[in-house]
Coordinates of C-alpha atoms and ligand atoms in Angstrom, one line a residue:
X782 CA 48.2 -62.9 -40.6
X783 CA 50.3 -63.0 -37.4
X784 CA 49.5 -65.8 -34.9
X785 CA 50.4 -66.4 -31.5
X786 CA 49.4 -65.3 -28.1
X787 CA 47.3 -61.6 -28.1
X788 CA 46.5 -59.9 -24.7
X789 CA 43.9 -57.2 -25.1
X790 CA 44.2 -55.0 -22.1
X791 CA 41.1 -52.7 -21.4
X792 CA 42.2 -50.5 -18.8
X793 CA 39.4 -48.4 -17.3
X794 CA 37.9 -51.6 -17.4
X795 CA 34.3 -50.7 -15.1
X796 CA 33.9 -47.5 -16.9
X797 CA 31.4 -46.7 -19.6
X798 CA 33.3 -46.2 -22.8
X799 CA 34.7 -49.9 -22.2
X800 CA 31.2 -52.0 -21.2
X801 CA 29.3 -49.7 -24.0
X802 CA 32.0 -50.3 -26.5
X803 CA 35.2 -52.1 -25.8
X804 CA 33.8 -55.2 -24.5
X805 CA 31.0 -55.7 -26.9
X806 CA 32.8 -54.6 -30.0
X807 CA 35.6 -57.7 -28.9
X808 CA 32.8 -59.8 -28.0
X809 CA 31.4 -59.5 -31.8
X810 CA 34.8 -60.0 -32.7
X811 CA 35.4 -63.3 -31.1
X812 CA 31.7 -64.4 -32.3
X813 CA 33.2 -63.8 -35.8
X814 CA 36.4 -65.7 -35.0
X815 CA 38.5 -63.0 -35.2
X816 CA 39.8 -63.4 -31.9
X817 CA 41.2 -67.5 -30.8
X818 CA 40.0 -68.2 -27.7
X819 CA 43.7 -70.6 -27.6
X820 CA 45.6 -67.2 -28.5
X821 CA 43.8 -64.3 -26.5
X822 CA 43.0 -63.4 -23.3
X823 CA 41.3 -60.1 -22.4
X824 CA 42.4 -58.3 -19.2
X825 CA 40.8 -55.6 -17.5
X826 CA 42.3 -53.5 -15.4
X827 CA 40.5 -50.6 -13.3
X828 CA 41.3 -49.0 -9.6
X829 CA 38.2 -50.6 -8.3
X830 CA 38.3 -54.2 -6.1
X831 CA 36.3 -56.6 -7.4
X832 CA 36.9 -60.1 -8.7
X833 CA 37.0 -61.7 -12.2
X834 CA 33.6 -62.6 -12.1
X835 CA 32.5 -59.4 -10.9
X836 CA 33.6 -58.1 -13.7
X837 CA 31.9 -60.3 -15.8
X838 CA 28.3 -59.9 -14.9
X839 CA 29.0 -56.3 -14.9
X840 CA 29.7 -56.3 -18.5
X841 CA 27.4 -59.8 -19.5
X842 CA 24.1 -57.2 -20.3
X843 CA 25.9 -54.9 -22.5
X844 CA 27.0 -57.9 -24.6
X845 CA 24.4 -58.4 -27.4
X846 CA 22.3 -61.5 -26.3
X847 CA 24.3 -61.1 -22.9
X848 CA 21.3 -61.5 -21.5
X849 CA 20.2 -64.9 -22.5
X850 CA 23.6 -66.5 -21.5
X851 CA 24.2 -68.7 -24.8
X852 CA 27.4 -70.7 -24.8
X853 CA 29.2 -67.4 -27.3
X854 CA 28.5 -64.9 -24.1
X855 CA 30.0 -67.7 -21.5
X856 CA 33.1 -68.4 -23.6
X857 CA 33.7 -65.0 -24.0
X858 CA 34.1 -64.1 -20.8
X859 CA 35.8 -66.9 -19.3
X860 CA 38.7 -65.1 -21.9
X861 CA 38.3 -61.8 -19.4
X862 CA 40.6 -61.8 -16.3
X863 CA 40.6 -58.8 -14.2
X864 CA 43.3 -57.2 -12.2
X865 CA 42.7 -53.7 -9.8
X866 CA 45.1 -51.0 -9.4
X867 CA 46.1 -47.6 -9.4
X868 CA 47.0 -45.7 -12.9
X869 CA 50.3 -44.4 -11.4
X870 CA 52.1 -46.8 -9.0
X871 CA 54.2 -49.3 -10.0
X872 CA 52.4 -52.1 -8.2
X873 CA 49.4 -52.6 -10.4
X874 CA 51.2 -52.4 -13.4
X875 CA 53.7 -55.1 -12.2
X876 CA 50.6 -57.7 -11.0
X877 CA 49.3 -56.8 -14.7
X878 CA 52.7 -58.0 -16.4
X879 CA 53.0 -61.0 -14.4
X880 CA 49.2 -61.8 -15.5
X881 CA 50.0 -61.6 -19.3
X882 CA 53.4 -63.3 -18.7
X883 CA 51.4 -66.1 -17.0
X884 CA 49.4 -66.8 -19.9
X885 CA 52.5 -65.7 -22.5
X886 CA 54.2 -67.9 -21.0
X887 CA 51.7 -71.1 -20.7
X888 CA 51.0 -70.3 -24.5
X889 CA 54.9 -70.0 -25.2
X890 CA 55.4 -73.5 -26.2
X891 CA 53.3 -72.9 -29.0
X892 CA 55.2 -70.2 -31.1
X893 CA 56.4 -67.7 -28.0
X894 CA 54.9 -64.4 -29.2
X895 CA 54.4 -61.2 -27.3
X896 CA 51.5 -59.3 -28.5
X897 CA 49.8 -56.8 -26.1
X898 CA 47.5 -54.5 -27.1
X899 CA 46.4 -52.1 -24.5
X900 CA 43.1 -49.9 -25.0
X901 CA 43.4 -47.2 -22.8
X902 CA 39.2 -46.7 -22.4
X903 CA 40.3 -44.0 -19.4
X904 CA 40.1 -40.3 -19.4
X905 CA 42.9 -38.2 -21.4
X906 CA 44.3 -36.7 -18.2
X907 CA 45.2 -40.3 -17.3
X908 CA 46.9 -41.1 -20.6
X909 CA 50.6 -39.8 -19.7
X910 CA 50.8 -41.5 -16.2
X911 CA 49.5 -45.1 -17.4
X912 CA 51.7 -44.8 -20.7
X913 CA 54.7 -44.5 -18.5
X914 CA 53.4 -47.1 -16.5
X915 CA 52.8 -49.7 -19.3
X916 CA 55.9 -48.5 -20.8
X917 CA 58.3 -49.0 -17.5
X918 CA 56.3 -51.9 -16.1
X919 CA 54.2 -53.9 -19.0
X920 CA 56.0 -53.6 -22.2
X921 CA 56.0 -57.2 -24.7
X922 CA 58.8 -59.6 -23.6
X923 CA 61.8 -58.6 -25.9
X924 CA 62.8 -61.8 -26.1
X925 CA 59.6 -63.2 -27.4
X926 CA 59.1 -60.7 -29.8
X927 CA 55.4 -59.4 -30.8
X928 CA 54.6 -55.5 -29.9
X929 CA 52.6 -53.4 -27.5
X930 CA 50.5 -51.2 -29.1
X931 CA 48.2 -48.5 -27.5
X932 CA 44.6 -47.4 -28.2
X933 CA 43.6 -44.2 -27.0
X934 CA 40.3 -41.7 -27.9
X935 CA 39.5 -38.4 -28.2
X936 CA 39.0 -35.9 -26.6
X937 CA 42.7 -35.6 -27.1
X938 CA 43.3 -32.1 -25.2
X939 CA 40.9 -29.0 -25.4
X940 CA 43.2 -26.7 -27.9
X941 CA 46.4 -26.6 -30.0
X942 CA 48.6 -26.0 -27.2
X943 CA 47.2 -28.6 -24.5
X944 CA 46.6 -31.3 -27.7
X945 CA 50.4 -31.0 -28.2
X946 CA 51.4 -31.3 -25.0
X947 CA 49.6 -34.7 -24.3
X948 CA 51.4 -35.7 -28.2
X949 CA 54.7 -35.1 -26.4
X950 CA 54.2 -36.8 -23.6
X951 CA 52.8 -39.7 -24.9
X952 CA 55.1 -39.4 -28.2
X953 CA 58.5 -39.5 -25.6
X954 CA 57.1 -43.0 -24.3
X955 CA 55.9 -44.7 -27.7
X956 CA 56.5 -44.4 -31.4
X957 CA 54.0 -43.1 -33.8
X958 CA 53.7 -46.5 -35.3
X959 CA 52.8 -48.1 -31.6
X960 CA 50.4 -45.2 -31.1
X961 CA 46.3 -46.2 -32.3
X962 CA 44.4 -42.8 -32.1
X963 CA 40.8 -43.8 -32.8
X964 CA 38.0 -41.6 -34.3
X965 CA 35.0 -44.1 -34.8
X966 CA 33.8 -42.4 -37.4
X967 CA 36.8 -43.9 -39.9
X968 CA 35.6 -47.0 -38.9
X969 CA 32.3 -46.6 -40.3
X970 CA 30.9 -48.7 -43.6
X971 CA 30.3 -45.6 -45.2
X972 CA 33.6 -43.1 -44.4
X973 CA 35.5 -46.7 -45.3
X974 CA 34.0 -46.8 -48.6
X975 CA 34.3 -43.3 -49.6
X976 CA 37.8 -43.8 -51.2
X977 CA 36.9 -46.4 -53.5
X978 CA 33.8 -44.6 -54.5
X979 CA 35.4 -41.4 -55.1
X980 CA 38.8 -43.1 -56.8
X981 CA 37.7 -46.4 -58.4
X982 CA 34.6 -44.8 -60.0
X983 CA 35.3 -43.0 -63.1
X984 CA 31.9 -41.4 -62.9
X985 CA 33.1 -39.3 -59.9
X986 CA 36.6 -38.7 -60.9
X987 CA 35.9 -35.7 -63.7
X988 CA 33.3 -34.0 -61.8
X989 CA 34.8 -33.9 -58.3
X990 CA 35.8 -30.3 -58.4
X991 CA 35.1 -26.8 -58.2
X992 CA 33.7 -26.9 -61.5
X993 CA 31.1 -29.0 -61.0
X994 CA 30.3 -28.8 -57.1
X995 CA 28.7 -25.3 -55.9
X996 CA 29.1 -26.9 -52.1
X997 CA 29.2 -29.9 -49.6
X998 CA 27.6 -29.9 -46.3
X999 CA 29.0 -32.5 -44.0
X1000 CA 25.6 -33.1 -41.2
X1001 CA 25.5 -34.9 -37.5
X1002 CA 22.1 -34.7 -36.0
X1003 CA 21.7 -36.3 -32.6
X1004 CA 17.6 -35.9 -31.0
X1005 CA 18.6 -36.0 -28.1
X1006 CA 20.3 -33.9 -25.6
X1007 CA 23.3 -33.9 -23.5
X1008 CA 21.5 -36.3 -20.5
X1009 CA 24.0 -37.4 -17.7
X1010 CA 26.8 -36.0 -19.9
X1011 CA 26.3 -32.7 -19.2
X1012 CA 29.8 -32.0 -16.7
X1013 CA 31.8 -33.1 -19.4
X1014 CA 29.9 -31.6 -22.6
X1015 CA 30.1 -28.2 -21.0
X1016 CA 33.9 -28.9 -20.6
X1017 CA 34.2 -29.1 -24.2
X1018 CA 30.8 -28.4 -26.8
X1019 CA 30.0 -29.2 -29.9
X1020 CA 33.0 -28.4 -31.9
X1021 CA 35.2 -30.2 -29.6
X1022 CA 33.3 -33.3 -29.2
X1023 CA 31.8 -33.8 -33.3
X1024 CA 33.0 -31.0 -35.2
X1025 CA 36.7 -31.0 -34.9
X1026 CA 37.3 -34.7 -35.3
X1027 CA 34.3 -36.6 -36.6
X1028 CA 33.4 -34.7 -39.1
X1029 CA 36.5 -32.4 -40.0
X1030 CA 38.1 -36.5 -40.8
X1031 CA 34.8 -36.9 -43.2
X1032 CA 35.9 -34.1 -44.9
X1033 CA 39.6 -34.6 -45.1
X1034 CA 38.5 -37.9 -47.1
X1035 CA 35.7 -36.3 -49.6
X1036 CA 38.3 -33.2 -50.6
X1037 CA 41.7 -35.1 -50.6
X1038 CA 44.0 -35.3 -53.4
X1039 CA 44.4 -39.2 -54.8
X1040 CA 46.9 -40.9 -52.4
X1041 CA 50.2 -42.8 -54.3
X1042 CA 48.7 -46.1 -52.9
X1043 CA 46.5 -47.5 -50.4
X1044 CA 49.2 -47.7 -47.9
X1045 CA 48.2 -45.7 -44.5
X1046 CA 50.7 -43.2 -44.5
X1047 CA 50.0 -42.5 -48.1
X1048 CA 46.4 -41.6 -47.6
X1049 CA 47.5 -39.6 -43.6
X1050 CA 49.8 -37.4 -46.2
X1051 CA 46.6 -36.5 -48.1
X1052 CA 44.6 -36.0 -45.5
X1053 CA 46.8 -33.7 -43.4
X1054 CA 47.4 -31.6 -46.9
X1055 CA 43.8 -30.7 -47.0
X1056 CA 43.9 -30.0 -43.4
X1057 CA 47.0 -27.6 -43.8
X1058 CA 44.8 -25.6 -46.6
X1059 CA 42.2 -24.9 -44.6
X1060 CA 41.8 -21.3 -44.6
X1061 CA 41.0 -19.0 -41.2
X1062 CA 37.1 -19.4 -39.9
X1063 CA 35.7 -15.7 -40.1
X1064 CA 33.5 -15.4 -37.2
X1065 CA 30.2 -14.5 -40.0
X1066 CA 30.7 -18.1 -41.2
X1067 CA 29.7 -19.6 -37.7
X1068 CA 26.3 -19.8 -36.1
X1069 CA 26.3 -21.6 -32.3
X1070 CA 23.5 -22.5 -30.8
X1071 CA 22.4 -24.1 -27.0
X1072 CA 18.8 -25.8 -27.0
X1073 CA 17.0 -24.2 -24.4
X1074 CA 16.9 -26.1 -21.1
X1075 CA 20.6 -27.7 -21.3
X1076 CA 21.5 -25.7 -18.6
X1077 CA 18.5 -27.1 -16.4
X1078 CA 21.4 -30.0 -15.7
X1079 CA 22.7 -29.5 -12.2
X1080 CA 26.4 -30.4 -13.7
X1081 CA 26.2 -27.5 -16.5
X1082 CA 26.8 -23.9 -14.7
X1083 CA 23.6 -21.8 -15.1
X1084 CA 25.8 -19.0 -17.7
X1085 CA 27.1 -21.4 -19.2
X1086 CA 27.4 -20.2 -23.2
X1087 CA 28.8 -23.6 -24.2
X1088 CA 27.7 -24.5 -28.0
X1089 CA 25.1 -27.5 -28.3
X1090 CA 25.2 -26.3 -31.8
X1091 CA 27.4 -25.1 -34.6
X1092 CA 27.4 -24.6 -38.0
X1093 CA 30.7 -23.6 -39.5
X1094 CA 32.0 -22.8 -43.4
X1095 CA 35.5 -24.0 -44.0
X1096 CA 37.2 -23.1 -46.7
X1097 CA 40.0 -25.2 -48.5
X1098 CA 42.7 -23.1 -50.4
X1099 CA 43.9 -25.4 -52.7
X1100 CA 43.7 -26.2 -57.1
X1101 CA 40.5 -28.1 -56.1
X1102 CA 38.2 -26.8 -54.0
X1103 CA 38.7 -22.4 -54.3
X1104 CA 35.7 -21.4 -53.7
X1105 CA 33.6 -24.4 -52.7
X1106 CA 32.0 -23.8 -49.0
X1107 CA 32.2 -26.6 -46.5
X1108 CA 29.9 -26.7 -44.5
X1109 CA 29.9 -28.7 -41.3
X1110 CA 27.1 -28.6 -39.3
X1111 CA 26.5 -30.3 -35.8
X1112 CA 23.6 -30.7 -33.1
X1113 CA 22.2 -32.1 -30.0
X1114 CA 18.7 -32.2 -29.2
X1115 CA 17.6 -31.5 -32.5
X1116 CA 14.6 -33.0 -35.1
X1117 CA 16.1 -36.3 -35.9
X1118 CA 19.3 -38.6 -35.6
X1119 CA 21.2 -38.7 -39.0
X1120 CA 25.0 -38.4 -40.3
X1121 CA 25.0 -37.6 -43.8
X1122 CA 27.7 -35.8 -46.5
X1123 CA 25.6 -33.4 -49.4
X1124 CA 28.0 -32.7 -52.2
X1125 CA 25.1 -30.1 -53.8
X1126 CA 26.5 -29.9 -58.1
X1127 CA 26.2 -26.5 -59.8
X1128 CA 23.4 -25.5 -62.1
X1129 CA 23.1 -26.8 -65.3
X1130 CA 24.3 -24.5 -67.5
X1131 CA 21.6 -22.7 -70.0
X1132 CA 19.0 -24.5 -68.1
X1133 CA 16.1 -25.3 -70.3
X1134 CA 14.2 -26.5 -67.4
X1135 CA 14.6 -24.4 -65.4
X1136 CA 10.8 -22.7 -65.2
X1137 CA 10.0 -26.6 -63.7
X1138 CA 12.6 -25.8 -60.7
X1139 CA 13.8 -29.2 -61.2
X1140 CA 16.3 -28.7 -58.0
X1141 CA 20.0 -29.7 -58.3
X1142 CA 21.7 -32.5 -58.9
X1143 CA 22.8 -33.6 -55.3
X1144 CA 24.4 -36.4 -54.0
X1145 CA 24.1 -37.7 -50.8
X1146 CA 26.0 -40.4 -48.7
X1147 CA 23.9 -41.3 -45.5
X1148 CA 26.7 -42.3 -43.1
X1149 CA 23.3 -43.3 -40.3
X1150 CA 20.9 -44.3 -39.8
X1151 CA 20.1 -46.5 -43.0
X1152 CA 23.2 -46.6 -44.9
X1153 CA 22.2 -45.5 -48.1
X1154 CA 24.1 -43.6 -51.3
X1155 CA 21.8 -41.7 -53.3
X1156 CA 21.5 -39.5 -56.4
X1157 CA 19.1 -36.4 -57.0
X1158 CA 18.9 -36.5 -60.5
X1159 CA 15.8 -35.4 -62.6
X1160 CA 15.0 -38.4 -60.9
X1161 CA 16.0 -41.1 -57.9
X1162 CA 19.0 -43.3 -57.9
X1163 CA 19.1 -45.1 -54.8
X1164 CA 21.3 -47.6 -53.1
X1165 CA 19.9 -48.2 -49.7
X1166 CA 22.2 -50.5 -47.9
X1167 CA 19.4 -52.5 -46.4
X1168 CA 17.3 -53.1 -49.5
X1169 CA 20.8 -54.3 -51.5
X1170 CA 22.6 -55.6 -49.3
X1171 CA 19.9 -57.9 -47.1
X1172 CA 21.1 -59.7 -44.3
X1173 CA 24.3 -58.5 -43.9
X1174 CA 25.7 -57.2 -40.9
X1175 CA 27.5 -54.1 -41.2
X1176 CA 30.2 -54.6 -38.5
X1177 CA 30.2 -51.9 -35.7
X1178 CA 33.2 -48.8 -36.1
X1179 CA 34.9 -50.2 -32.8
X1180 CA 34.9 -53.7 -34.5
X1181 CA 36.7 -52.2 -37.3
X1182 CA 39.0 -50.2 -35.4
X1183 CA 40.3 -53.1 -33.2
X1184 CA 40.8 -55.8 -35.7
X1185 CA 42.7 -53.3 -37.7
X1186 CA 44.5 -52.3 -34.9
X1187 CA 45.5 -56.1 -34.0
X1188 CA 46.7 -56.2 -37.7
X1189 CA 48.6 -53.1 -37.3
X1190 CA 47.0 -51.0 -40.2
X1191 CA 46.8 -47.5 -39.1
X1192 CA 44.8 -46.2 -42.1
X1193 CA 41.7 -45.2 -40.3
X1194 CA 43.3 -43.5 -37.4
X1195 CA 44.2 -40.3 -36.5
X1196 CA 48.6 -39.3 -37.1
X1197 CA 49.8 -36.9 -35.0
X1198 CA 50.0 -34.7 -37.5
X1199 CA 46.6 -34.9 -38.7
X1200 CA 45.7 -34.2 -35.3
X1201 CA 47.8 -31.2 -35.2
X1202 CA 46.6 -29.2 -38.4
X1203 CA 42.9 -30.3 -36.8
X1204 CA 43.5 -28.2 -34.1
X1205 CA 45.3 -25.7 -35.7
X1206 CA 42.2 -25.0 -37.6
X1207 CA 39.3 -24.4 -34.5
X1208 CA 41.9 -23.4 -32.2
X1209 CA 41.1 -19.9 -32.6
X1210 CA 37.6 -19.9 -32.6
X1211 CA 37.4 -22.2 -29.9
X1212 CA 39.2 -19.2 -28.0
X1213 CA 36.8 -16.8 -29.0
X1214 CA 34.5 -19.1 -27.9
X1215 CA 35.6 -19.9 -24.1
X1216 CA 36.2 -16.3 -23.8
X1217 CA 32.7 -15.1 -24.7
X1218 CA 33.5 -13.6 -27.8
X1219 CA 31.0 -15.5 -29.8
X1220 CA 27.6 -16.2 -28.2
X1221 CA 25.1 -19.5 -28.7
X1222 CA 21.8 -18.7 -29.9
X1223 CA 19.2 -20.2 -28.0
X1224 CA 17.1 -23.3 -29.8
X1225 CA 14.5 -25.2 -29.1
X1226 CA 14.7 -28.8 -28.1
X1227 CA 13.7 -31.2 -31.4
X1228 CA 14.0 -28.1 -33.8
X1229 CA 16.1 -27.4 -37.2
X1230 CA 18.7 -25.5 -34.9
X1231 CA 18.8 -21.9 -35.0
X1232 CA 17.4 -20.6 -38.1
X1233 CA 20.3 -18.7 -38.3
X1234 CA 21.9 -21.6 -39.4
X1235 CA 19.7 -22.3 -42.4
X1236 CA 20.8 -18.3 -43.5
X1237 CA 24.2 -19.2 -43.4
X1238 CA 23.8 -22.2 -45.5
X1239 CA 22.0 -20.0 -48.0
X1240 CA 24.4 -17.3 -47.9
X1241 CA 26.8 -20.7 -48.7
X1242 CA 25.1 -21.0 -51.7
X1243 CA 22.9 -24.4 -50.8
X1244 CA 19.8 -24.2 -52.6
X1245 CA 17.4 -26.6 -51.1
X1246 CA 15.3 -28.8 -53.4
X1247 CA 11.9 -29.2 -52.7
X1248 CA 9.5 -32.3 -53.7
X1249 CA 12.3 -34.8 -53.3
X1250 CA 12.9 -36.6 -50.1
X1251 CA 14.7 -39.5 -49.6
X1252 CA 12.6 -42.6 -47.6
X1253 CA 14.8 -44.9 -46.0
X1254 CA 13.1 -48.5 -47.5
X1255 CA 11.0 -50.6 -45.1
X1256 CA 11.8 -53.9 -45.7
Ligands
BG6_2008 C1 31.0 -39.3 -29.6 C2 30.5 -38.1 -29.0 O1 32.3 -39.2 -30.0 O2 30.2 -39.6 -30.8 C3 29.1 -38.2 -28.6 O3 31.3 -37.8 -27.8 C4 28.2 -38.6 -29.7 O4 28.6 -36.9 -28.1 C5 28.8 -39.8 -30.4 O5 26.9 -38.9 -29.3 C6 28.1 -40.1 -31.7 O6 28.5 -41.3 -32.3 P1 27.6 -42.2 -33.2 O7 28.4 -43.3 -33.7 O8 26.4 -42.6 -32.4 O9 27.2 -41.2 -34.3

């Protein structure tokens, strides 16, 4: 493990990605003693005039326990120095520098390291302009070695073309290696685990194929609606914002090929092979939907036929998976909140039960709420995070993300190419889309979705059990 002086720079430091997420996901981090308080120092950096300890109480209630002021919440933030300026002049970017060299330098004596790790918790059309600006004006001093690294988030441009455009811009200023391109999803417990289950468990290995599995539905369910985010949801939908990242990166890991090692480009090679044999989405394998009264928001425009909904079948043209629907499904203001993958098996073959409609086998990895792994056999088989595993904390996916990237394991984030063949693959419907082509079936608010949806699935070939539903334990 390195040591030595860290700056974490959050720029877009007032905004709402970095006081929801950023801040508290490094404050948990220093809580854990991840982060030294004699090695790092947080800067944040936003247009916006205010001083250090304006920024402080601004982010002190989104801290957990923030509130009640213990000595963790005050230590923490004496760490956070802020600096104001613009995200494409020189000046700001040169105050910035001479802030982190201050406290590279007073640290120097120690072991004179240059680590600077900036988090760029700003809007995508920003990214360019600030990347040249960190990269002419706030680079790590050569001389005392360390790196820069950059964090940036979806959405990561609307289609293939823009997506590759921002890559190229952002690729002429920094190397892939220097580049952090989070989904939070692979930072969650359960996406982290699903490699060892599926490759250190000899159980999984044999039946992990077309053979065995008749389909997998990979499921977000959000109940509640698009509130105050409404000018940009409309800007992009469902497919942009869940479908094409979160969840296609679920799938990638439940349908990739072994990778040679561990080693992060190993398992991007996989994952962008499965993305690359994804075949075209026929337009009778999507349902969209828009819960009615989304367009009562002032910021959505009143035709607007954006998709709160969609349910789409992917298809994966490879040894493994012919023939085995995908089905990823994603909602807002529907019946419940829940993230889960269903690999649904086959039916037994010369069923001599089958007059008791036992169901199928079906296994189910419940990514949220309640973490849980679970097993429709002829009967239950249940591993519910918090029943097993009592009193632990499962550490947040920001948490993850950051440490890792302060380690400089790119494993869970997204390569450049990945992010390519993920666009390559809803770029055309997305087209369709925007232009009208395919229209969203109205919804109602806490509902199933468009029912529809549920006919795809069966046409899919998901035969729903009845009698069994899972109950997330009480403790
Ligand atoms: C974000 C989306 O990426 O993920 C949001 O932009 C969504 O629309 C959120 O609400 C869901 O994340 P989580 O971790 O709450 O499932």
């Amino acid at each position: 493990i390195e040591t030595g002086c860290l700056s974490i720079i959050v720029l877009g430091a007032s905004g709402d990605l970095a006081k929801k997420k950023t801040f508290p996901a490094l404050f948990n981090l220093y809580r854990q003693g991840f982060l030294q308080s004699n090695e790092v120092h947080i800067f944040g950096y936003a247009r916006t005039n205010i001083s250090d300890e304006e920024l402080r109480d601004r982010i002190r209630g989104y801290l957990p326990g923030g509130k009640e002021r213990t000595e963790d919440v005050s230590n923490f933030l004496q760490l956070i120095k802020y600096v104001s300026g613009s995200y494409d002049a020189p000046e700001g970017f040169q105050a910035l520098d001479k802030a982190i060299s201050g406290h590279e330098l007073s640290k120097n004596s120690m072991d004179g390291t240059s680590r600077r790790l900036f988090y760029l918790a700003l809007p995508p059309s920003v990214y360019p302009p600030v990347c040249k600006m960190i990269k002419n004006y706030a680079m790590n001093k050569y001389d005392l070695g360390g790196w820069t690294r950059i964090v940036v988030e979806k959405p990561f441009g609307k289609d293939l073309a823009s997506a590759e455009q921002l890559s190229s811009q952002i690729g002429e200023l920094f190397e892939e290696p220097q580049i952090y391109r989070i989904d939070h999803y692979l930072g969650k417990e359960l996406v982290q685990n699903l490699l060892v289950l599926r490759f250190a468990n000899r159980f999984f290995l044999p039946l992990w194929n077309r053979d065995n599995i008749a389909n997998v539905q990979i499921v977000f369910r959000e109940d509640f609606g698009t509130e105050g985010r409404g000018g940009y949801f409309d800007q992009y939908g469902i497919i942009r914002d869940i479908i094409q990242n979160h969840l296609l990166q679920v799938l990638c890991l439940v349908a990739m090929e072994k990778p040679v090692s561990m080693k992060p480009e190993h398992i991007r090679d996989e994952k962008v092979k499965v993305l690359q044999s994804v075949v075209p989405i026929k337009d009778d394998e999507v349902v969209l939907g828009q819960y009615e009264g989304y367009k009562d928001d002032p910021t959505v425009p009143d035709n607007s036929n954006t998709p709160t909904f969609a349910s789409v079948i992917l298809h994966i043209h490879n040894e493994r998976w012919e023939g085995v629907p995908f089905i990823l499904k994603a909602g807002k203001a529907l019946i419940s909140r829940k993230a889960e993958i269903r690999v649904q098996f086959k039916d037994v073959p010369g069923d001599i039960f089958k007059c008791q409609k036992q169901g199928r086998n079906e296994f189910v990895i419940r990514l949220q709420p309640s973490e849980a792994i679970y097993m429709k056999l002829t009967s239950e088989l249940d591993l519910s995070y918090n029943q097993r595993y009592q009193g632990v904390v499962i550490p947040e996916a920001y948490e993850r993300l950051i440490l890792d990237t302060i380690k400089g394991d790119q494993q869970h984030f997204v390569r450049r190419d990945e992010l390519k063949a993920a666009w390559e693959i809803f770029t055309p419907l997305l087209h369709r889309i925007d232009d009208g082509e395919i229209k969203s079936l109205p919804y109602k608010p806490r509902s199933r979705g468009p029912a529809e949806a549920d006919v795809l699935l069966e046409k899919a070939g998901y035969v729903q059990t009845h009698g069994y539903i899972w109950i997330p334990p009480t403790l």
